């Protein structure tokens, strides 16, 4: 078996199968699960290309008549993608291909992490194989989200941390710090991987206090740019639920929290994260962990990381819910360390039947990942009508005409597809006063997928005869205030 599960062969197979199993997706428009966050990502990419390549000024389309600057995570991925767009053209397939390359490097990073544990090439390659066919990893492997890049950097940071634990070399510590800083800048929750350094620091402090403090100072220095970014932008954030966690709720809904935790444990974990075909490995991995003598001491860094990520999840439990699976990416390295430990025990078992069961499980992982993920690219809600008439809706009016669109709770999907800028509303919350204010600030057209605007006497007084009316989407020119 070791002849086949060698790193070059496994990596090549992952690449070829990844391309083939995503064959119907490469030229697909953004749609389906989490189109919201994907369209926001690609909006920033396109606005870098067509407006301003200043990496400090990411812009969105839901901006009214303003400049659209909207700073959240450091937009490194979006900015790099924008350079490829400028070189090769505005084509979503480019973004999907770049995202896929990131996922491949995540797998390579995980292989290096496993090698840092002293595992053989065969076992490390099997671990990389298992991670690559996690359904949630497979789905996002071609969907542009900054979380993909943050996960990649985070995994590489852990491989450097593990080597630093073993040899104490400054260059390994610097590698850990640099990749941790990049992961944190691209997505803040990955700063929690830094918790893995705490037990290492405590252990080193007992041996050599001066050297330990010096190394900690080096690590902090590498993190300063990421810390500076968030110190600048967090005060600008308006998402109180994201910042405040459970404290942002007027009264904490413990029933919802329990349902979400149970849902993640019994549904998302085996189905989307581990892969049903790898559940045996995950369970055996737990058994191996608790059979390991002094595992609390041996795996203190991993336990600190897991505990920190778990606390973050509990803090944001109701905001994450069951929908925001990509918020749980920081759990993936820990999950697949256990999967790899279990796969090693099963594949190297003296029981021939168990080895065959493990081999079959490994072979069907790509199929089970594909079957679980492929339906996630199905258009949801009003997406189908928008996508069907996308080009017509884009070309209906000039790109520089400000518009009002709704309902669109995402604030990004509608405007991204029609390639316009302006205002959004949701749940029929557009009022006469708001529409009037939008018109006064330059709004020329209203894109609507709701009867609310037509039935409201206050709003309808500002509407001209529609210039488009198909499949529930209507486009109205807006009257000037003096004409209404």
Coordinates of C-alpha atoms in Angstrom, one line a residue:
X1 CA 0.0 0.0 0.0
X2 CA 2.9 2.4 0.8
X3 CA 3.8 2.2 -2.9
X4 CA 0.6 3.9 -3.9
X5 CA 0.1 6.3 -1.0
X6 CA 3.2 8.3 -1.7
X7 CA 3.0 12.1 -1.6
X8 CA 3.6 12.8 -5.4
X9 CA 1.0 10.2 -6.4
X10 CA -1.6 11.3 -3.9
X11 CA -1.1 15.0 -4.6
X12 CA -1.4 14.4 -8.4
X13 CA -4.6 12.3 -7.9
X14 CA -6.1 15.0 -5.7
X15 CA -5.5 17.7 -8.3
X16 CA -6.8 15.6 -11.2
X17 CA -9.9 14.4 -9.3
X18 CA -10.5 17.9 -8.0
X19 CA -10.5 19.3 -11.5
X20 CA -12.7 16.5 -12.8
X21 CA -15.3 16.5 -10.0
X22 CA -15.6 20.3 -10.2
X23 CA -15.9 20.1 -14.0
X24 CA -19.5 21.5 -14.1
X25 CA -18.5 24.3 -11.6
X26 CA -15.5 26.0 -13.2
X27 CA -17.6 28.2 -15.5
X28 CA -20.6 28.4 -13.2
X29 CA -21.7 31.8 -11.9
X30 CA -21.9 32.4 -8.1
X31 CA -25.0 30.7 -6.7
X32 CA -26.2 28.5 -4.0
X33 CA -24.9 28.1 -0.4
X34 CA -23.2 31.3 0.8
X35 CA -23.5 33.2 -2.5
X36 CA -23.8 36.1 -0.1
X37 CA -20.2 36.0 1.1
X38 CA -18.9 35.0 -2.3
X39 CA -20.5 37.9 -4.1
X40 CA -19.2 40.2 -1.5
X41 CA -15.7 38.8 -2.0
X42 CA -15.9 39.2 -5.8
X43 CA -17.4 42.6 -5.6
X44 CA -14.3 43.8 -3.8
X45 CA -12.1 42.0 -6.4
X46 CA -13.9 43.8 -9.3
X47 CA -13.9 47.2 -7.6
X48 CA -10.1 46.8 -7.1
X49 CA -9.8 46.2 -10.8
X50 CA -12.2 48.9 -12.1
X51 CA -11.8 51.6 -9.5
X52 CA -8.8 51.6 -7.2
X53 CA -6.0 49.0 -6.6
X54 CA -5.1 50.5 -3.2
X55 CA -5.2 47.4 -1.0
X56 CA -6.2 49.6 2.0
X57 CA -9.4 50.6 0.3
X58 CA -11.6 47.6 -0.5
X59 CA -15.0 48.7 -1.9
X60 CA -18.5 47.2 -2.1
X61 CA -21.4 48.1 -4.4
X62 CA -23.9 48.7 -1.6
X63 CA -22.7 52.2 -1.0
X64 CA -25.4 54.6 -1.8
X65 CA -23.7 57.6 -3.5
X66 CA -20.6 57.2 -1.3
X67 CA -17.1 55.8 -2.1
X68 CA -18.0 52.2 -1.0
X69 CA -14.9 51.7 1.1
X70 CA -15.7 48.9 3.5
X71 CA -12.8 47.4 5.6
X72 CA -13.2 44.1 7.3
X73 CA -10.6 41.4 7.0
X74 CA -7.3 42.5 5.3
X75 CA -8.2 42.0 1.6
X76 CA -5.1 40.2 0.5
X77 CA -6.8 37.5 -1.4
X78 CA -9.2 39.9 -3.1
X79 CA -6.3 42.1 -4.1
X80 CA -4.2 39.3 -5.5
X81 CA -7.2 38.0 -7.5
X82 CA -7.7 41.5 -8.8
X83 CA -4.2 41.5 -10.3
X84 CA -4.9 38.3 -12.1
X85 CA -8.2 39.8 -13.4
X86 CA -6.2 42.8 -14.7
X87 CA -3.7 40.5 -16.5
X88 CA -6.1 37.8 -17.9
X89 CA -9.5 39.4 -17.9
X90 CA -12.7 39.6 -15.8
X91 CA -13.7 35.9 -15.6
X92 CA -15.0 34.1 -12.6
X93 CA -13.2 30.9 -13.7
X94 CA -9.9 32.6 -12.9
X95 CA -11.1 33.2 -9.3
X96 CA -12.2 29.6 -9.0
X97 CA -8.9 28.3 -10.3
X98 CA -6.9 30.5 -7.9
X99 CA -9.1 29.4 -5.0
X100 CA -8.5 25.7 -6.0
X101 CA -4.7 26.4 -6.0
X102 CA -5.1 27.7 -2.5
X103 CA -6.9 24.5 -1.4
X104 CA -4.0 22.5 -2.9
X105 CA -1.5 24.4 -0.9
X106 CA -3.7 23.8 2.2
X107 CA -3.4 20.1 1.6
X108 CA 0.4 20.3 1.1
X109 CA 0.6 22.3 4.3
X110 CA -1.3 19.7 6.2
X111 CA 1.0 17.0 4.8
X112 CA 4.0 19.0 6.1
X113 CA 2.2 19.3 9.5
X114 CA 1.8 15.6 9.7
X115 CA 5.4 15.0 8.7
X116 CA 6.4 17.3 11.6
X117 CA 4.7 14.8 13.9
X118 CA 7.2 12.2 12.7
X119 CA 4.6 10.3 10.6
X120 CA 5.6 8.4 7.6
X121 CA 5.2 9.6 4.0
X122 CA 2.4 7.1 3.6
X123 CA 0.4 8.1 6.6
X124 CA 1.0 11.9 6.0
X125 CA -0.2 11.4 2.4
X126 CA -3.3 9.6 3.7
X127 CA -4.0 12.5 6.0
X128 CA -3.7 15.0 3.2
X129 CA -6.1 12.8 1.1
X130 CA -8.7 12.7 3.9
X131 CA -8.6 16.5 4.4
X132 CA -9.0 17.1 0.6
X133 CA -12.2 15.1 0.6
X134 CA -13.9 16.8 3.5
X135 CA -17.2 17.9 1.8
X136 CA -17.0 21.4 3.2
X137 CA -13.4 21.7 2.1
X138 CA -14.3 20.3 -1.3
X139 CA -17.2 22.7 -1.7
X140 CA -15.2 25.8 -0.9
X141 CA -12.1 24.6 -2.8
X142 CA -13.5 26.5 -5.9
X143 CA -15.6 29.1 -4.2
X144 CA -13.9 32.4 -3.6
X145 CA -13.9 33.2 0.1
X146 CA -11.0 34.7 2.1
X147 CA -11.5 31.9 4.7
X148 CA -9.8 29.5 2.2
X149 CA -6.6 31.6 2.3
X150 CA -6.8 32.0 6.0
X151 CA -7.1 28.3 6.5
X152 CA -4.1 27.7 4.2
X153 CA -2.0 30.1 6.1
X154 CA -3.2 28.7 9.4
X155 CA -2.3 25.2 8.6
X156 CA 1.2 26.2 7.5
X157 CA 1.6 28.2 10.7
X158 CA 0.9 25.0 12.7
X159 CA 3.5 23.1 10.7
X160 CA 6.1 25.6 11.7
X161 CA 4.9 25.7 15.3
X162 CA 5.3 21.9 15.6
X163 CA 8.9 22.0 14.2
X164 CA 9.7 24.9 16.6
X165 CA 8.5 22.7 19.5
X166 CA 11.0 20.1 18.5
X167 CA 14.1 22.1 17.7
X168 CA 13.5 25.6 19.2
X169 CA 15.0 27.3 16.1
X170 CA 14.2 31.0 15.6
X171 CA 13.5 30.5 11.9
X172 CA 10.7 28.0 12.7
X173 CA 9.3 30.4 15.2
X174 CA 9.5 33.2 12.6
X175 CA 7.7 31.0 10.1
X176 CA 5.0 30.3 12.7
X177 CA 4.6 34.0 13.4
X178 CA 4.6 35.1 9.8
X179 CA 1.9 32.6 8.7
X180 CA -0.1 33.2 11.8
X181 CA -0.1 36.9 11.1
X182 CA -1.2 36.3 7.5
X183 CA -3.9 34.0 8.6
X184 CA -5.1 36.5 11.2
X185 CA -5.0 39.4 8.8
X186 CA -7.0 37.5 6.2
X187 CA -9.5 36.2 8.8
X188 CA -9.4 37.3 12.5
X189 CA -10.5 34.1 14.2
X190 CA -7.4 32.3 13.1
X191 CA -5.5 34.3 15.7
X192 CA -6.7 31.6 18.0
X193 CA -4.0 29.3 16.6
X194 CA -1.6 31.4 18.5
X195 CA -2.9 29.7 21.7
X196 CA -0.8 26.8 20.7
X197 CA 2.3 28.8 21.6
X198 CA 1.2 29.3 25.2
X199 CA 2.3 25.9 26.6
X200 CA 5.5 26.0 24.5
X201 CA 6.3 29.4 26.0
X202 CA 5.5 28.2 29.6
X203 CA 7.7 25.1 29.1
X204 CA 10.6 27.2 27.7
X205 CA 10.2 29.8 30.4
X206 CA 11.2 27.2 33.0
X207 CA 14.3 26.2 31.1
X208 CA 15.6 29.6 29.9
X209 CA 13.6 32.7 30.9
X210 CA 15.6 35.2 28.9
X211 CA 15.5 33.2 25.7
X212 CA 11.8 32.4 26.1
X213 CA 11.0 36.1 26.5
X214 CA 13.1 37.0 23.5
X215 CA 11.3 34.4 21.3
X216 CA 7.9 35.6 22.5
X217 CA 8.9 39.2 21.6
X218 CA 9.8 38.0 18.1
X219 CA 6.5 36.3 17.7
X220 CA 4.6 39.4 18.9
X221 CA 6.6 41.6 16.5
X222 CA 5.6 39.4 13.6
X223 CA 1.9 39.8 14.6
X224 CA 2.0 43.6 14.9
X225 CA 0.9 44.4 11.3
X226 CA -2.2 42.2 11.7
X227 CA -3.0 43.7 15.1
X228 CA -2.6 47.2 13.7
X229 CA -5.0 46.5 10.9
X230 CA -7.8 45.3 13.2
X231 CA -7.1 48.1 15.7
X232 CA -7.8 50.5 12.8
X233 CA -10.8 48.8 11.2
X234 CA -12.8 47.2 14.1
X235 CA -14.1 50.6 15.4
X236 CA -15.6 51.0 11.9
X237 CA -17.6 47.8 12.1
X238 CA -21.3 47.9 12.5
X239 CA -22.1 44.2 12.9
X240 CA -22.7 44.1 16.6
X241 CA -23.7 40.4 16.5
X242 CA -20.3 39.5 15.1
X243 CA -18.3 41.7 17.6
X244 CA -20.5 41.2 20.6
X245 CA -21.2 37.5 20.3
X246 CA -23.6 36.2 22.9
X247 CA -23.5 39.6 24.6
X248 CA -25.0 41.3 21.6
X249 CA -28.3 39.5 22.2
X250 CA -30.9 41.3 24.3
X251 CA -31.6 38.0 25.9
X252 CA -29.5 34.9 25.1
X253 CA -31.5 32.2 23.4
X254 CA -30.2 29.2 25.2
X255 CA -32.6 26.8 23.3
X256 CA -31.3 28.0 20.0
X257 CA -27.7 27.7 21.2
X258 CA -28.3 24.1 22.3
X259 CA -30.0 23.2 19.0
X260 CA -27.1 24.7 17.1
X261 CA -24.4 22.9 19.1
X262 CA -26.3 19.6 18.7
X263 CA -26.8 20.2 15.0
X264 CA -23.1 20.9 14.5
X265 CA -22.1 17.8 16.5
X266 CA -24.5 15.2 15.0
X267 CA -25.0 16.6 11.5
X268 CA -22.3 19.1 10.3
X269 CA -19.4 17.3 11.9
X270 CA -19.8 13.8 10.4
X271 CA -21.6 14.9 7.2
X272 CA -19.9 18.1 6.0
X273 CA -16.6 18.2 7.9
X274 CA -15.3 14.7 8.4
X275 CA -17.1 12.9 5.5
X276 CA -19.3 9.9 6.3
X277 CA -16.7 7.6 4.7
X278 CA -14.1 8.9 7.1
X279 CA -16.2 8.7 10.3
X280 CA -14.6 5.4 11.3
X281 CA -11.2 7.1 11.2
X282 CA -12.4 10.0 13.3
X283 CA -13.9 7.7 16.0
X284 CA -10.8 5.5 16.0
X285 CA -8.7 8.7 16.2
X286 CA -10.4 9.6 19.4
X287 CA -9.8 6.2 20.9
X288 CA -6.1 6.5 19.9
X289 CA -5.9 9.9 21.6
X290 CA -7.3 8.7 24.9
X291 CA -5.2 5.6 24.8
X292 CA -2.0 7.7 24.5
X293 CA -0.1 7.9 27.8
X294 CA 0.2 11.5 29.0
X295 CA -1.7 12.9 26.0
X296 CA -2.5 16.1 27.9
X297 CA 1.2 16.8 28.2
X298 CA 2.1 15.5 24.7
X299 CA -0.6 17.5 22.9
X300 CA -0.8 20.5 25.1
X301 CA -0.5 22.9 22.1
X302 CA -3.3 21.1 20.2
X303 CA -5.5 21.1 23.2
X304 CA -5.0 24.9 23.8
X305 CA -5.8 25.5 20.2
X306 CA -8.9 23.4 20.3
X307 CA -10.1 24.9 23.6
X308 CA -9.6 28.5 22.2
X309 CA -11.5 27.7 19.0
X310 CA -14.2 26.0 21.0
X311 CA -14.7 29.0 23.2
X312 CA -14.8 31.3 20.1
X313 CA -17.6 29.0 18.7
X314 CA -19.6 29.1 21.9
X315 CA -19.2 32.9 22.0
X316 CA -20.6 33.2 18.5
X317 CA -22.8 30.1 18.6
X318 CA -26.2 31.7 17.6
X319 CA -24.6 34.0 15.0
X320 CA -22.8 31.1 13.4
X321 CA -25.9 28.9 13.7
X322 CA -26.1 25.9 11.3
X323 CA -25.6 28.0 8.2
X324 CA -22.2 29.6 8.5
X325 CA -20.1 26.4 8.2
X326 CA -17.0 28.3 6.9
X327 CA -16.8 30.1 10.3
X328 CA -15.8 26.7 11.6
X329 CA -12.8 26.3 9.4
X330 CA -10.4 26.7 12.4
X331 CA -11.6 23.3 13.6
X332 CA -10.5 21.5 10.4
X333 CA -6.8 20.9 11.3
X334 CA -7.6 19.5 14.7
X335 CA -10.4 17.3 13.2
X336 CA -8.1 15.9 10.6
X337 CA -5.3 15.2 13.0
X338 CA -7.7 12.9 14.7
X339 CA -8.9 11.4 11.4
X340 CA -5.2 10.8 10.4
X341 CA -4.5 9.1 13.7
X342 CA -7.5 6.9 13.2
X343 CA -6.6 6.1 9.6
X344 CA -3.1 5.1 10.6
X345 CA -4.5 2.7 13.2
X346 CA -7.0 1.2 10.8
X347 CA -4.8 0.9 7.7
X348 CA -1.9 -0.6 9.7
X349 CA -4.1 -2.9 11.7
X350 CA -3.2 -6.6 12.0
X351 CA -6.8 -7.4 11.2
X352 CA -7.0 -7.9 7.5
X353 CA -10.7 -7.2 7.3
X354 CA -10.3 -3.9 9.1
X355 CA -7.5 -2.9 6.7
X356 CA -9.8 -3.7 3.7
X357 CA -12.6 -1.6 5.3
X358 CA -10.2 1.3 5.7
X359 CA -8.9 1.0 2.2
X360 CA -12.4 1.0 0.8
X361 CA -13.2 4.1 2.9
X362 CA -10.2 5.9 1.5
X363 CA -11.2 5.0 -2.1
X364 CA -14.8 6.2 -1.8
X365 CA -14.0 9.5 -0.1
X366 CA -14.0 11.6 -3.3
X367 CA -17.3 10.1 -4.3
X368 CA -19.0 10.8 -1.0
X369 CA -17.6 14.3 -0.9
X370 CA -18.9 15.0 -4.4
X371 CA -22.4 13.6 -3.7
X372 CA -22.7 15.6 -0.5
X373 CA -21.5 18.9 -2.0
X374 CA -22.8 19.0 -5.6
X375 CA -26.3 20.1 -4.6
X376 CA -24.9 23.2 -2.8
X377 CA -24.5 25.0 -6.1
X378 CA -28.3 25.1 -6.7
X379 CA -29.7 28.7 -7.0
X380 CA -31.6 29.7 -3.9
X381 CA -34.6 32.1 -3.5
X382 CA -34.6 34.9 -6.0
X383 CA -31.2 33.9 -7.4
X384 CA -32.6 31.9 -10.2
X385 CA -34.5 34.8 -11.8
X386 CA -31.6 37.1 -11.3
X387 CA -29.1 34.7 -12.9
X388 CA -31.5 33.8 -15.8
X389 CA -31.9 37.5 -16.8
X390 CA -28.4 38.7 -15.6
X391 CA -27.1 40.0 -18.9
X392 CA -30.3 41.8 -19.7
X393 CA -30.5 43.4 -16.3
X394 CA -26.9 44.5 -16.6
X395 CA -27.3 46.0 -20.0
X396 CA -30.7 47.7 -19.3
X397 CA -29.1 50.9 -18.0
X398 CA -25.6 52.4 -17.8
X399 CA -23.2 50.9 -15.2
X400 CA -22.7 54.3 -13.6
X401 CA -26.4 54.9 -12.9
X402 CA -27.2 54.6 -9.2
X403 CA -30.0 52.2 -8.4
X404 CA -32.1 51.0 -5.5
X405 CA -32.5 47.2 -5.3
X406 CA -34.6 44.8 -3.1
X407 CA -35.5 42.6 -1.5
X408 CA -31.9 41.6 -0.9
X409 CA -30.9 40.8 2.7
X410 CA -27.4 40.1 1.6
X411 CA -26.9 43.6 0.3
X412 CA -24.4 42.1 -2.2
X413 CA -26.0 39.4 -4.4
X414 CA -28.3 41.6 -6.5
X415 CA -25.9 44.4 -7.1
X416 CA -23.0 42.1 -8.0
X417 CA -25.0 40.3 -10.7
X418 CA -26.4 43.4 -12.3
X419 CA -23.1 45.2 -12.0
X420 CA -24.5 48.4 -10.4
X421 CA -24.0 50.5 -7.3
X422 CA -26.5 52.1 -5.0
X423 CA -28.8 51.2 -2.1
X424 CA -30.4 47.9 -1.0
X425 CA -33.3 47.0 1.2
X426 CA -34.8 43.8 2.5
X427 CA -38.1 42.4 3.8
X428 CA -40.1 45.2 2.1
X429 CA -38.6 47.7 4.5
X430 CA -38.2 50.4 1.9
X431 CA -40.2 53.5 3.0
X432 CA -41.4 56.5 1.0
X433 CA -39.0 58.7 2.9
X434 CA -36.0 56.5 2.3
X435 CA -36.8 56.2 -1.5
X436 CA -37.2 60.0 -1.7
X437 CA -33.8 60.4 0.1
X438 CA -32.2 58.0 -2.3
X439 CA -33.6 59.9 -5.3
X440 CA -32.3 63.2 -3.9
X441 CA -28.9 61.5 -3.6
X442 CA -28.9 60.4 -7.3
X443 CA -30.8 57.1 -7.5
X444 CA -32.2 56.7 -11.1
X445 CA -33.7 53.3 -11.2
X446 CA -35.4 50.7 -8.9
X447 CA -34.8 47.0 -9.3
X448 CA -37.5 45.2 -7.4
X449 CA -38.5 41.5 -6.8
X450 CA -41.4 42.4 -4.5
X451 CA -44.9 43.8 -5.0
X452 CA -44.4 46.1 -2.0
X453 CA -43.1 48.9 -4.1
X454 CA -46.0 48.8 -6.6
X455 CA -48.7 48.5 -3.9
X456 CA -47.4 51.3 -1.7
X457 CA -49.0 54.5 -2.7
X458 CA -46.1 56.5 -1.3
X459 CA -43.5 54.7 -3.2
X460 CA -45.4 54.2 -6.4
X461 CA -45.7 58.0 -6.9
X462 CA -41.9 58.0 -7.6
X463 CA -42.1 55.2 -10.2
X464 CA -42.2 55.5 -14.0
X465 CA -43.6 52.8 -16.2
X466 CA -41.4 49.7 -15.9
X467 CA -38.8 49.0 -18.5
X468 CA -38.4 45.4 -17.5
X469 CA -40.9 42.9 -16.0
X470 CA -40.0 39.2 -16.0
X471 CA -40.1 36.3 -13.5
X472 CA -40.9 38.5 -10.6
X473 CA -38.2 41.1 -11.3
X474 CA -39.3 44.6 -12.3
X475 CA -37.2 47.6 -13.2
X476 CA -38.6 51.1 -12.8
X477 CA -37.1 54.4 -13.8
X478 CA -37.4 56.8 -10.9
X479 CA -39.1 60.2 -11.2
X480 CA -37.2 63.3 -10.2
X481 CA -38.6 64.8 -7.0
X482 CA -39.8 67.9 -8.9
X483 CA -41.8 65.6 -11.3
X484 CA -43.6 63.6 -8.7

